[in-house]
Short mmCIF file of C-alpha atoms in Angstrom, two decimals:
data_model
loop_
_atom_site.label_atom_id
_atom_site.label_comp_id
_atom_site.label_asym_id
_atom_site.label_seq_id
_atom_site.Cartn_x
_atom_site.Cartn_y
_atom_site.Cartn_z
CA MET A 1 -69.37 -41.06 13.45
CA GLN A 2 -66.84 -38.45 12.34
CA PRO A 3 -63.57 -39.77 10.82
CA PHE A 4 -60.69 -40.06 13.29
CA TRP A 5 -57.18 -41.48 13.62
CA HIS A 6 -57.45 -44.97 15.06
CA PHE A 7 -54.33 -46.68 16.41
CA PRO A 8 -55.23 -50.22 17.56
CA ALA A 9 -53.73 -51.59 20.78
CA THR A 10 -51.24 -54.45 20.85
CA ALA A 11 -53.17 -56.21 23.65
CA GLY A 12 -49.88 -57.58 24.94
CA GLY A 13 -48.42 -58.22 21.48
CA GLN A 14 -45.30 -56.96 19.71
CA VAL A 15 -44.15 -53.36 20.20
CA ASN A 16 -42.74 -51.66 17.08
CA SER A 17 -40.16 -48.88 16.81
CA ILE A 18 -39.62 -46.81 13.66
CA ASN A 19 -37.58 -49.53 11.91
CA ASN A 20 -40.02 -51.18 9.54
CA ALA A 21 -38.53 -54.01 7.45
CA GLY A 22 -40.82 -53.42 4.47
CA ILE A 23 -40.12 -49.68 4.30
CA GLU A 24 -36.39 -50.10 4.93
CA THR A 25 -36.26 -52.37 1.85
CA PHE A 26 -36.83 -49.29 -0.33
CA ARG A 27 -34.67 -46.78 1.56
CA GLY A 28 -31.82 -45.28 -0.48
CA ASN A 29 -33.66 -45.79 -3.76
CA GLU A 30 -37.00 -44.27 -2.82
CA LEU A 31 -38.13 -42.68 -6.09
CA ASP A 32 -37.05 -45.56 -8.31
CA SER A 33 -38.77 -48.03 -5.97
CA LEU A 34 -41.91 -45.89 -5.87
CA THR A 35 -42.08 -45.69 -9.66
CA ARG A 36 -41.40 -49.38 -10.17
CA GLU A 37 -43.92 -50.59 -7.61
CA ILE A 38 -46.68 -48.11 -8.50
CA CYS A 39 -46.53 -48.80 -12.25
CA GLN A 40 -46.34 -52.55 -11.68
CA ASN A 41 -49.34 -52.52 -9.32
CA SER A 42 -51.37 -50.43 -11.76
CA LEU A 43 -50.56 -52.76 -14.67
CA ASP A 44 -51.60 -55.73 -12.52
CA ALA A 45 -55.00 -54.07 -11.94
CA VAL A 46 -55.75 -53.24 -15.60
CA LYS A 47 -59.46 -53.01 -16.39
CA ASP A 48 -59.52 -53.06 -20.22
CA GLU A 49 -56.48 -54.84 -21.67
CA SER A 50 -57.15 -53.37 -25.12
CA GLN A 51 -56.33 -49.91 -23.75
CA PRO A 52 -53.20 -48.63 -21.95
CA VAL A 53 -53.05 -48.14 -18.21
CA VAL A 54 -52.35 -44.50 -17.37
CA VAL A 55 -50.32 -43.48 -14.31
CA GLU A 56 -50.01 -39.86 -13.18
CA PHE A 57 -47.56 -38.23 -10.75
CA LYS A 58 -48.59 -34.73 -9.55
CA ARG A 59 -47.20 -32.65 -6.69
CA PHE A 60 -49.23 -30.10 -4.69
CA ASP A 61 -49.20 -28.26 -1.37
CA LEU A 62 -51.98 -28.64 1.16
CA PRO A 63 -52.69 -26.01 3.83
CA ALA A 64 -52.05 -27.59 7.24
CA GLU A 65 -55.58 -26.84 8.44
CA LYS A 66 -56.95 -29.02 5.61
CA PHE A 67 -54.81 -32.02 6.56
CA PRO A 68 -57.28 -34.66 7.84
CA ASN A 69 -57.56 -34.35 11.63
CA HIS A 70 -54.29 -32.45 11.76
CA ALA A 71 -54.38 -31.65 15.50
CA GLU A 72 -55.21 -35.25 16.37
CA LEU A 73 -52.21 -36.60 14.45
CA LEU A 74 -49.94 -34.02 16.08
CA ASP A 75 -51.17 -35.24 19.47
CA VAL A 76 -50.24 -38.79 18.43
CA TYR A 77 -46.66 -37.63 17.86
CA LYS A 78 -46.59 -36.02 21.32
CA LYS A 79 -47.53 -39.41 22.76
CA CYS A 80 -44.80 -41.04 20.61
CA GLU A 81 -42.32 -38.52 21.98
CA ALA A 82 -43.26 -39.32 25.58
CA THR A 83 -43.11 -43.08 24.91
CA TRP A 84 -39.71 -43.17 23.20
CA HIS A 85 -37.83 -40.40 25.05
CA ASP A 86 -34.25 -41.59 25.70
CA ARG A 87 -35.16 -45.09 24.48
CA ASN A 88 -34.48 -45.12 20.73
CA PRO A 89 -32.48 -42.34 19.00
CA LYS A 90 -33.77 -43.14 15.51
CA SER A 91 -37.39 -43.02 16.68
CA GLU A 92 -36.71 -39.73 18.46
CA GLN A 93 -35.24 -38.21 15.29
CA PHE A 94 -38.23 -39.30 13.24
CA ILE A 95 -40.71 -37.89 15.79
CA GLU A 96 -38.90 -34.54 15.90
CA GLN A 97 -38.93 -34.30 12.08
CA ALA A 98 -42.61 -35.27 11.84
CA GLN A 99 -43.64 -32.67 14.44
CA GLN A 100 -41.65 -29.99 12.64
CA LEU A 101 -43.26 -30.80 9.29
CA LEU A 102 -46.79 -30.95 10.69
CA THR A 103 -46.47 -27.55 12.39
CA GLN A 104 -45.59 -25.78 9.12
CA SER A 105 -48.28 -23.82 7.25
CA THR A 106 -48.38 -26.25 4.32
CA VAL A 107 -47.65 -29.93 3.78
CA HIS A 108 -46.05 -31.15 0.54
CA PHE A 109 -47.96 -33.96 -1.19
CA LEU A 110 -47.40 -36.19 -4.18
CA ARG A 111 -50.54 -37.61 -5.77
CA VAL A 112 -50.09 -40.82 -7.74
CA SER A 113 -53.21 -41.79 -9.70
CA ASP A 114 -53.97 -44.58 -12.13
CA PHE A 115 -56.66 -44.94 -14.79
CA ASN A 116 -58.06 -47.88 -16.76
CA THR A 117 -57.67 -49.89 -13.56
CA LYS A 118 -60.26 -51.62 -11.37
CA GLY A 119 -59.81 -49.49 -8.24
CA LEU A 120 -59.58 -50.94 -4.75
CA GLU A 121 -62.32 -53.54 -4.92
CA GLY A 122 -63.48 -54.75 -1.51
CA ALA A 123 -63.36 -51.35 0.22
CA ASP A 124 -67.07 -51.72 1.07
CA SER A 125 -66.46 -55.00 2.99
CA THR A 126 -64.17 -56.38 5.66
CA GLU A 127 -63.27 -59.56 3.76
CA LEU A 128 -59.67 -60.75 3.68
CA GLY A 129 -58.06 -61.27 0.30
CA THR A 130 -59.77 -58.40 -1.54
CA PRO A 131 -57.52 -55.86 -3.32
CA TRP A 132 -58.45 -53.23 -0.68
CA SER A 133 -57.70 -55.52 2.26
CA SER A 134 -54.46 -56.79 0.70
CA LEU A 135 -53.17 -53.26 0.17
CA ILE A 136 -54.44 -51.51 3.29
CA ARG A 137 -54.77 -54.02 6.12
CA GLU A 138 -52.80 -57.19 5.38
CA ALA A 139 -49.04 -57.54 5.95
CA GLY A 140 -46.99 -59.61 3.50
CA SER A 141 -50.10 -60.47 1.50
CA SER A 142 -50.62 -60.56 -2.27
CA ASN A 143 -53.57 -62.07 -4.12
CA LYS A 144 -52.46 -61.27 -7.66
CA GLY A 145 -52.77 -63.58 -10.64
CA ASP A 146 -50.07 -65.76 -12.15
CA SER A 147 -49.05 -63.22 -14.82
CA SER A 148 -48.84 -60.25 -12.44
CA GLY A 149 -45.61 -58.53 -11.50
CA GLY A 150 -45.94 -58.62 -7.72
CA SER A 151 -46.23 -61.64 -5.49
CA PHE A 152 -44.89 -60.87 -2.00
CA GLY A 153 -47.02 -57.94 -0.81
CA ILE A 154 -43.87 -55.94 -0.03
CA GLY A 155 -44.17 -53.30 -2.78
CA LYS A 156 -47.00 -51.55 -0.92
CA SER A 157 -44.32 -50.20 1.47
CA ALA A 158 -42.51 -48.23 -1.27
CA PRO A 159 -44.77 -45.12 -1.08
CA PHE A 160 -44.22 -44.91 2.71
CA ALA A 161 -40.46 -44.63 2.11
CA ASN A 162 -41.18 -41.40 0.19
CA SER A 163 -43.16 -39.81 3.05
CA LYS A 164 -41.21 -38.01 5.77
CA ILE A 165 -44.07 -38.76 8.17
CA ARG A 166 -44.78 -42.25 6.74
CA THR A 167 -48.40 -41.32 6.12
CA LEU A 168 -50.50 -42.04 3.03
CA PHE A 169 -54.10 -41.46 2.03
CA TYR A 170 -55.79 -43.83 -0.41
CA GLU A 171 -58.78 -42.87 -2.54
CA SER A 172 -60.58 -45.16 -4.95
CA LEU A 173 -63.48 -45.58 -7.34
CA ASP A 174 -63.90 -49.30 -7.96
CA SER A 175 -65.62 -51.24 -10.74
CA SER A 176 -68.87 -51.43 -8.77
CA GLY A 177 -69.01 -47.62 -8.53
CA PHE A 178 -68.08 -47.50 -4.82
CA GLN A 179 -66.10 -44.41 -3.78
CA SER A 180 -63.85 -44.74 -0.75
CA HIS A 181 -60.90 -43.29 1.12
CA ILE A 182 -58.74 -44.09 4.13
CA GLY A 183 -55.49 -42.86 5.67
CA VAL A 184 -52.62 -45.00 6.94
CA ALA A 185 -49.86 -43.77 9.27
CA ASN A 186 -47.16 -46.43 9.39
CA ILE A 187 -45.20 -45.09 12.34
CA MET A 188 -44.43 -46.69 15.74
CA SER A 189 -45.99 -48.04 18.90
CA PHE A 190 -46.88 -45.52 21.62
CA LYS A 191 -48.76 -45.39 24.92
CA LYS A 192 -52.26 -43.95 24.74
CA ASP A 193 -54.05 -42.00 27.48
CA ASP A 194 -55.48 -45.24 28.88
CA ASN A 195 -51.90 -46.59 29.11
CA GLU A 196 -52.53 -49.16 26.36
CA THR A 197 -49.70 -49.54 23.82
CA THR A 198 -50.53 -49.38 20.11
CA VAL A 199 -49.23 -51.66 17.35
CA GLY A 200 -47.73 -48.69 15.50
CA ALA A 201 -49.84 -48.48 12.35
CA GLY A 202 -52.88 -46.19 12.53
CA TYR A 203 -55.81 -45.50 10.22
CA TYR A 204 -57.81 -42.42 9.33
CA THR A 205 -61.13 -44.21 9.42
CA LYS A 206 -64.78 -44.09 10.49
CA ASP A 207 -64.76 -46.81 13.17
CA GLU A 208 -62.62 -48.97 15.45
CA TYR A 209 -62.46 -51.69 12.77
CA SER A 210 -60.37 -49.41 10.49
CA THR A 211 -62.82 -49.67 7.61
CA ALA A 212 -62.87 -47.43 4.55
CA ILE A 213 -64.80 -44.15 4.57
CA PRO A 214 -67.38 -43.84 1.75
CA GLY A 215 -66.82 -40.97 -0.69
CA PHE A 216 -63.75 -39.11 -1.89
CA LEU A 217 -61.35 -37.23 0.38
CA GLY A 218 -60.55 -34.52 -2.18
CA LEU A 219 -57.11 -33.48 -0.94
CA ASP A 220 -56.02 -32.18 -4.37
CA ALA A 221 -58.42 -29.35 -5.22
CA LYS A 222 -57.38 -29.46 -8.90
CA PHE A 223 -58.20 -33.14 -9.33
CA ASN A 224 -61.57 -34.84 -9.69
CA ARG A 225 -61.79 -38.57 -10.38
CA THR A 226 -64.54 -39.54 -12.82
CA GLU A 227 -63.41 -43.06 -13.82
CA THR A 228 -62.33 -46.17 -11.96
CA GLY A 229 -58.88 -46.27 -10.42
CA THR A 230 -56.86 -45.51 -7.32
CA ASP A 231 -55.19 -42.38 -5.96
CA ILE A 232 -52.34 -42.54 -3.45
CA TYR A 233 -51.53 -39.31 -1.62
CA ILE A 234 -48.02 -39.29 -0.15
CA ALA A 235 -47.97 -36.81 2.76
CA ALA A 236 -44.79 -34.82 3.49
CA PHE A 237 -43.42 -36.02 0.15
CA GLU A 238 -39.62 -36.14 0.19
CA GLN A 239 -39.21 -33.76 -2.71
CA LYS A 240 -35.63 -34.40 -3.74
CA GLU A 241 -33.86 -32.31 -6.36
CA ASN A 242 -34.72 -33.44 -9.90
CA TRP A 243 -37.42 -35.79 -8.61
CA GLN A 244 -39.27 -35.56 -11.94
CA GLU A 245 -36.15 -36.62 -13.85
CA ALA A 246 -35.61 -39.51 -11.43
CA ILE A 247 -39.16 -40.79 -12.00
CA ARG A 248 -38.88 -40.32 -15.76
CA ASN A 249 -35.61 -42.27 -15.92
CA SER A 250 -37.10 -45.05 -13.80
CA VAL A 251 -40.14 -45.31 -16.09
CA LEU A 252 -37.93 -45.51 -19.18
CA PHE A 253 -35.49 -47.97 -17.61
CA ASN A 254 -38.06 -50.36 -16.12
CA PHE A 255 -41.10 -50.12 -18.42
CA PHE A 256 -39.84 -49.29 -21.92
CA ILE A 257 -41.15 -52.62 -23.24
CA THR A 258 -44.61 -52.06 -21.74
CA ILE A 259 -44.74 -48.50 -23.11
CA HIS A 260 -43.52 -49.67 -26.54
CA GLN A 261 -46.32 -52.27 -26.54
CA GLN A 262 -48.81 -49.43 -25.84
CA LYS A 263 -49.83 -50.93 -22.50
CA LEU A 264 -48.70 -47.99 -20.34
CA ILE A 265 -48.71 -44.18 -20.47
CA VAL A 266 -47.14 -42.12 -17.68
CA HIS A 267 -47.70 -38.44 -16.86
CA ILE A 268 -45.15 -36.67 -14.63
CA GLU A 269 -46.49 -33.19 -13.92
CA ASP A 270 -47.01 -31.81 -17.47
CA GLU A 271 -44.77 -34.35 -19.23
CA THR A 272 -46.15 -37.45 -20.98
CA ILE A 273 -44.26 -40.67 -21.69
CA SER A 274 -45.94 -42.86 -24.31
CA HIS A 275 -45.01 -45.03 -27.28
CA GLU A 276 -45.12 -41.88 -29.44
CA ASN A 277 -42.14 -40.16 -27.77
CA LEU A 278 -40.44 -43.17 -26.17
CA GLY A 279 -37.64 -43.30 -28.75
CA VAL A 280 -36.89 -39.58 -28.44
CA LEU A 281 -36.70 -39.77 -24.64
CA ILE A 282 -34.45 -42.85 -24.67
CA ASP A 283 -32.20 -41.28 -27.29
CA ALA A 284 -31.75 -38.21 -25.07
CA LEU A 285 -30.44 -40.26 -22.11
CA ASP A 286 -26.84 -39.75 -21.02
CA GLU A 287 -24.70 -42.41 -22.73
CA SER A 288 -21.93 -41.97 -20.16
CA LYS A 289 -24.09 -44.07 -17.82
CA GLU A 290 -23.75 -47.78 -18.56
CA GLU A 291 -27.38 -48.64 -17.76
CA PHE A 292 -28.62 -46.12 -20.34
CA ARG A 293 -26.26 -47.49 -23.00
CA HIS A 294 -27.74 -50.95 -22.42
CA LEU A 295 -31.26 -49.52 -22.51
CA LYS A 296 -30.56 -47.98 -25.92
CA SER A 297 -29.37 -51.36 -27.22
CA TYR A 298 -32.58 -53.03 -26.04
CA TYR A 299 -34.77 -50.34 -27.56
CA GLU A 300 -32.87 -50.63 -30.84
CA LEU A 301 -33.66 -54.36 -30.79
CA LEU A 302 -37.38 -53.72 -30.21
CA THR A 303 -37.59 -51.36 -33.19
CA SER A 304 -35.12 -52.97 -35.64
CA GLN A 305 -35.94 -54.92 -38.78
CA LYS A 306 -32.85 -57.04 -38.05
CA ALA A 307 -34.40 -58.58 -34.92
CA ILE A 308 -35.15 -62.30 -34.94
CA ALA A 309 -37.94 -63.78 -32.78
CA VAL A 310 -37.22 -67.30 -31.47
CA PRO A 311 -40.17 -69.03 -29.74
CA SER A 312 -39.44 -71.44 -26.90
CA PRO A 313 -39.94 -75.15 -27.74
CA LYS A 314 -42.42 -77.42 -26.03
CA ARG A 315 -40.79 -78.97 -22.97
CA GLN A 316 -42.04 -81.47 -20.41
CA TYR A 317 -40.81 -81.64 -16.80
CA LYS A 318 -41.61 -84.14 -14.07
CA THR A 319 -42.11 -81.60 -11.27
CA ILE A 320 -43.63 -78.58 -13.05
CA GLY A 321 -45.50 -80.10 -15.98
CA THR A 322 -45.43 -78.97 -19.60
CA PHE A 323 -44.41 -75.66 -21.15
CA GLU A 324 -46.18 -75.37 -24.46
CA GLU A 325 -44.39 -74.08 -27.54
CA GLY A 326 -44.13 -70.29 -27.63
CA GLU A 327 -44.74 -69.62 -23.91
CA ALA A 328 -41.61 -67.46 -24.12
CA THR A 329 -39.99 -65.61 -27.00
CA LEU A 330 -36.35 -64.61 -27.33
CA TYR A 331 -35.88 -61.48 -29.44
CA ILE A 332 -32.27 -61.25 -30.56
CA MET A 333 -30.16 -59.16 -32.92
CA LYS A 334 -26.52 -59.22 -34.04
CA ASP A 335 -24.82 -55.92 -34.93
CA ASP A 336 -21.81 -53.77 -34.08
CA ASP A 337 -21.34 -52.25 -30.60
CA LEU A 338 -24.21 -54.04 -28.86
CA ASN A 339 -24.21 -54.98 -25.18
CA ARG A 340 -23.86 -58.80 -25.29
CA ARG A 341 -26.70 -59.21 -22.79
CA VAL A 342 -30.20 -60.65 -22.62
CA LEU A 343 -32.86 -58.78 -20.62
CA MET A 344 -35.35 -61.01 -18.78
CA THR A 345 -39.02 -60.03 -18.43
CA ARG A 346 -42.37 -61.68 -17.82
CA LYS A 347 -45.84 -60.87 -19.14
CA ALA A 348 -46.14 -57.65 -17.11
CA GLY A 349 -43.23 -56.31 -19.20
CA MET A 350 -41.27 -54.85 -16.28
CA ARG A 351 -37.49 -55.15 -16.38
CA LEU A 352 -36.32 -57.99 -14.13
CA PHE A 353 -32.61 -58.63 -14.62
CA GLU A 354 -29.96 -59.11 -17.30
CA GLN A 355 -28.05 -62.24 -18.22
CA ASN A 356 -24.54 -61.24 -19.23
CA ARG A 357 -21.11 -62.80 -19.83
CA ILE A 358 -22.63 -64.90 -22.61
CA SER A 359 -20.07 -64.24 -25.33
CA GLY A 360 -16.95 -62.12 -25.57
CA SER A 361 -16.67 -62.33 -29.35
CA ILE A 362 -20.20 -61.90 -30.75
CA SER A 363 -21.81 -58.45 -30.58
CA PHE A 364 -25.52 -58.99 -29.95
CA THR A 365 -28.41 -57.99 -27.70
CA GLY A 366 -31.50 -59.91 -26.65
CA ILE A 367 -34.77 -59.70 -24.75
CA LEU A 368 -36.59 -62.74 -23.35
CA ILE A 369 -40.31 -62.19 -22.74
CA ILE A 370 -42.31 -64.91 -20.96
CA THR A 371 -45.96 -64.67 -22.04
CA GLY A 372 -47.40 -68.16 -21.43
CA LYS A 373 -49.65 -68.57 -18.39
CA HIS A 374 -48.00 -71.69 -16.99
CA MET A 375 -44.45 -70.45 -17.55
CA ASN A 376 -45.35 -67.11 -15.93
CA GLN A 377 -46.68 -68.97 -12.90
CA VAL A 378 -43.54 -71.09 -12.51
CA PHE A 379 -41.08 -68.24 -13.00
CA LYS A 380 -43.09 -65.92 -10.76
CA GLU A 381 -42.68 -68.45 -7.93
CA MET A 382 -38.91 -68.48 -8.53
CA GLU A 383 -38.61 -64.67 -8.50
CA ASN A 384 -37.01 -63.05 -5.47
CA PRO A 385 -38.78 -60.16 -3.66
CA ALA A 386 -36.62 -57.55 -5.41
CA HIS A 387 -37.59 -58.97 -8.85
CA THR A 388 -33.89 -59.18 -9.78
CA GLU A 389 -33.26 -62.93 -9.91
CA TRP A 390 -34.86 -66.33 -10.54
CA GLN A 391 -33.98 -68.72 -7.73
CA PRO A 392 -34.93 -72.35 -8.49
CA ASN A 393 -34.81 -73.31 -4.78
CA ARG A 394 -37.92 -71.18 -4.27
#
């Protein structure tokens, strides 16, 4: 069977407009959210921990006639228009924009690829709980380990927030050697020709079960995957001014520890961010912005001979068991003009949040890194979906 766009019917279930809670979470901060979630997900899927994960952001234009089943997707939007006419202004605006973009001669794309990762394992099956199923088919699902960054299954919505037509294509080469691709249009319910109403999400697939299509899609003619990993193609990429700078700043702000530890390398077009140029890039940041001043203090701590490492003591708790000695380490330094804050992170190394208002008289800076398996598990369960707070009631 030839690939087609499959939009399953609700069969009397919930009807969805354009307001999607997961996608709306990342609206207003689309590029930062994209960068944070993509890099975190790639780090969680590392294949060889002795080598860095590599993430690549590349933009390209695709002729409209090469967009997978272009005419079929346009017809879907005509059905959306008929369904929502005079019923929901926001849906109508989205439909009008999507039709306008899809009738242009080219479609802007952003390709986000990772390397030294396991790829979307499970794409050759229909089993729940596999990385492929968790990312593509399951809502609010995450099957990551205790030391991973993500735990709510919400981050997968971040790329959709960067697509003006809320459409992505996924391509993967997994550890077993299986090549696969699939498209996902996360739009709205509409009435089909048989008068059935769809759930809203549709798949560029090979059958009515929305399974992956074997082989690569090859949307980017200049790219050829030869090693395991995943490619996400963001269709109708919202190419904001200075988008490369926004992604670079997000990488530096959120993953400077991981890059310093040589666990992550990021390519943005022709620019590379690695441990070799990390200090130069951080030093060049605008000090008039408070967040960059704090970042410079933290990086100074990471690279200073004055830093002191304080391992956590062994502690026993009735409800959560024992934390062994050294499951967390506080790196701290006292000097002039420091930020009087402690940055909190877990094993993944991504910035979580800062503890401030600790002292008004001592100039210091600190970083707390939780590395122990049990402590990571406990604090991961306390982390809120935005990864900005530990909430004990969780």
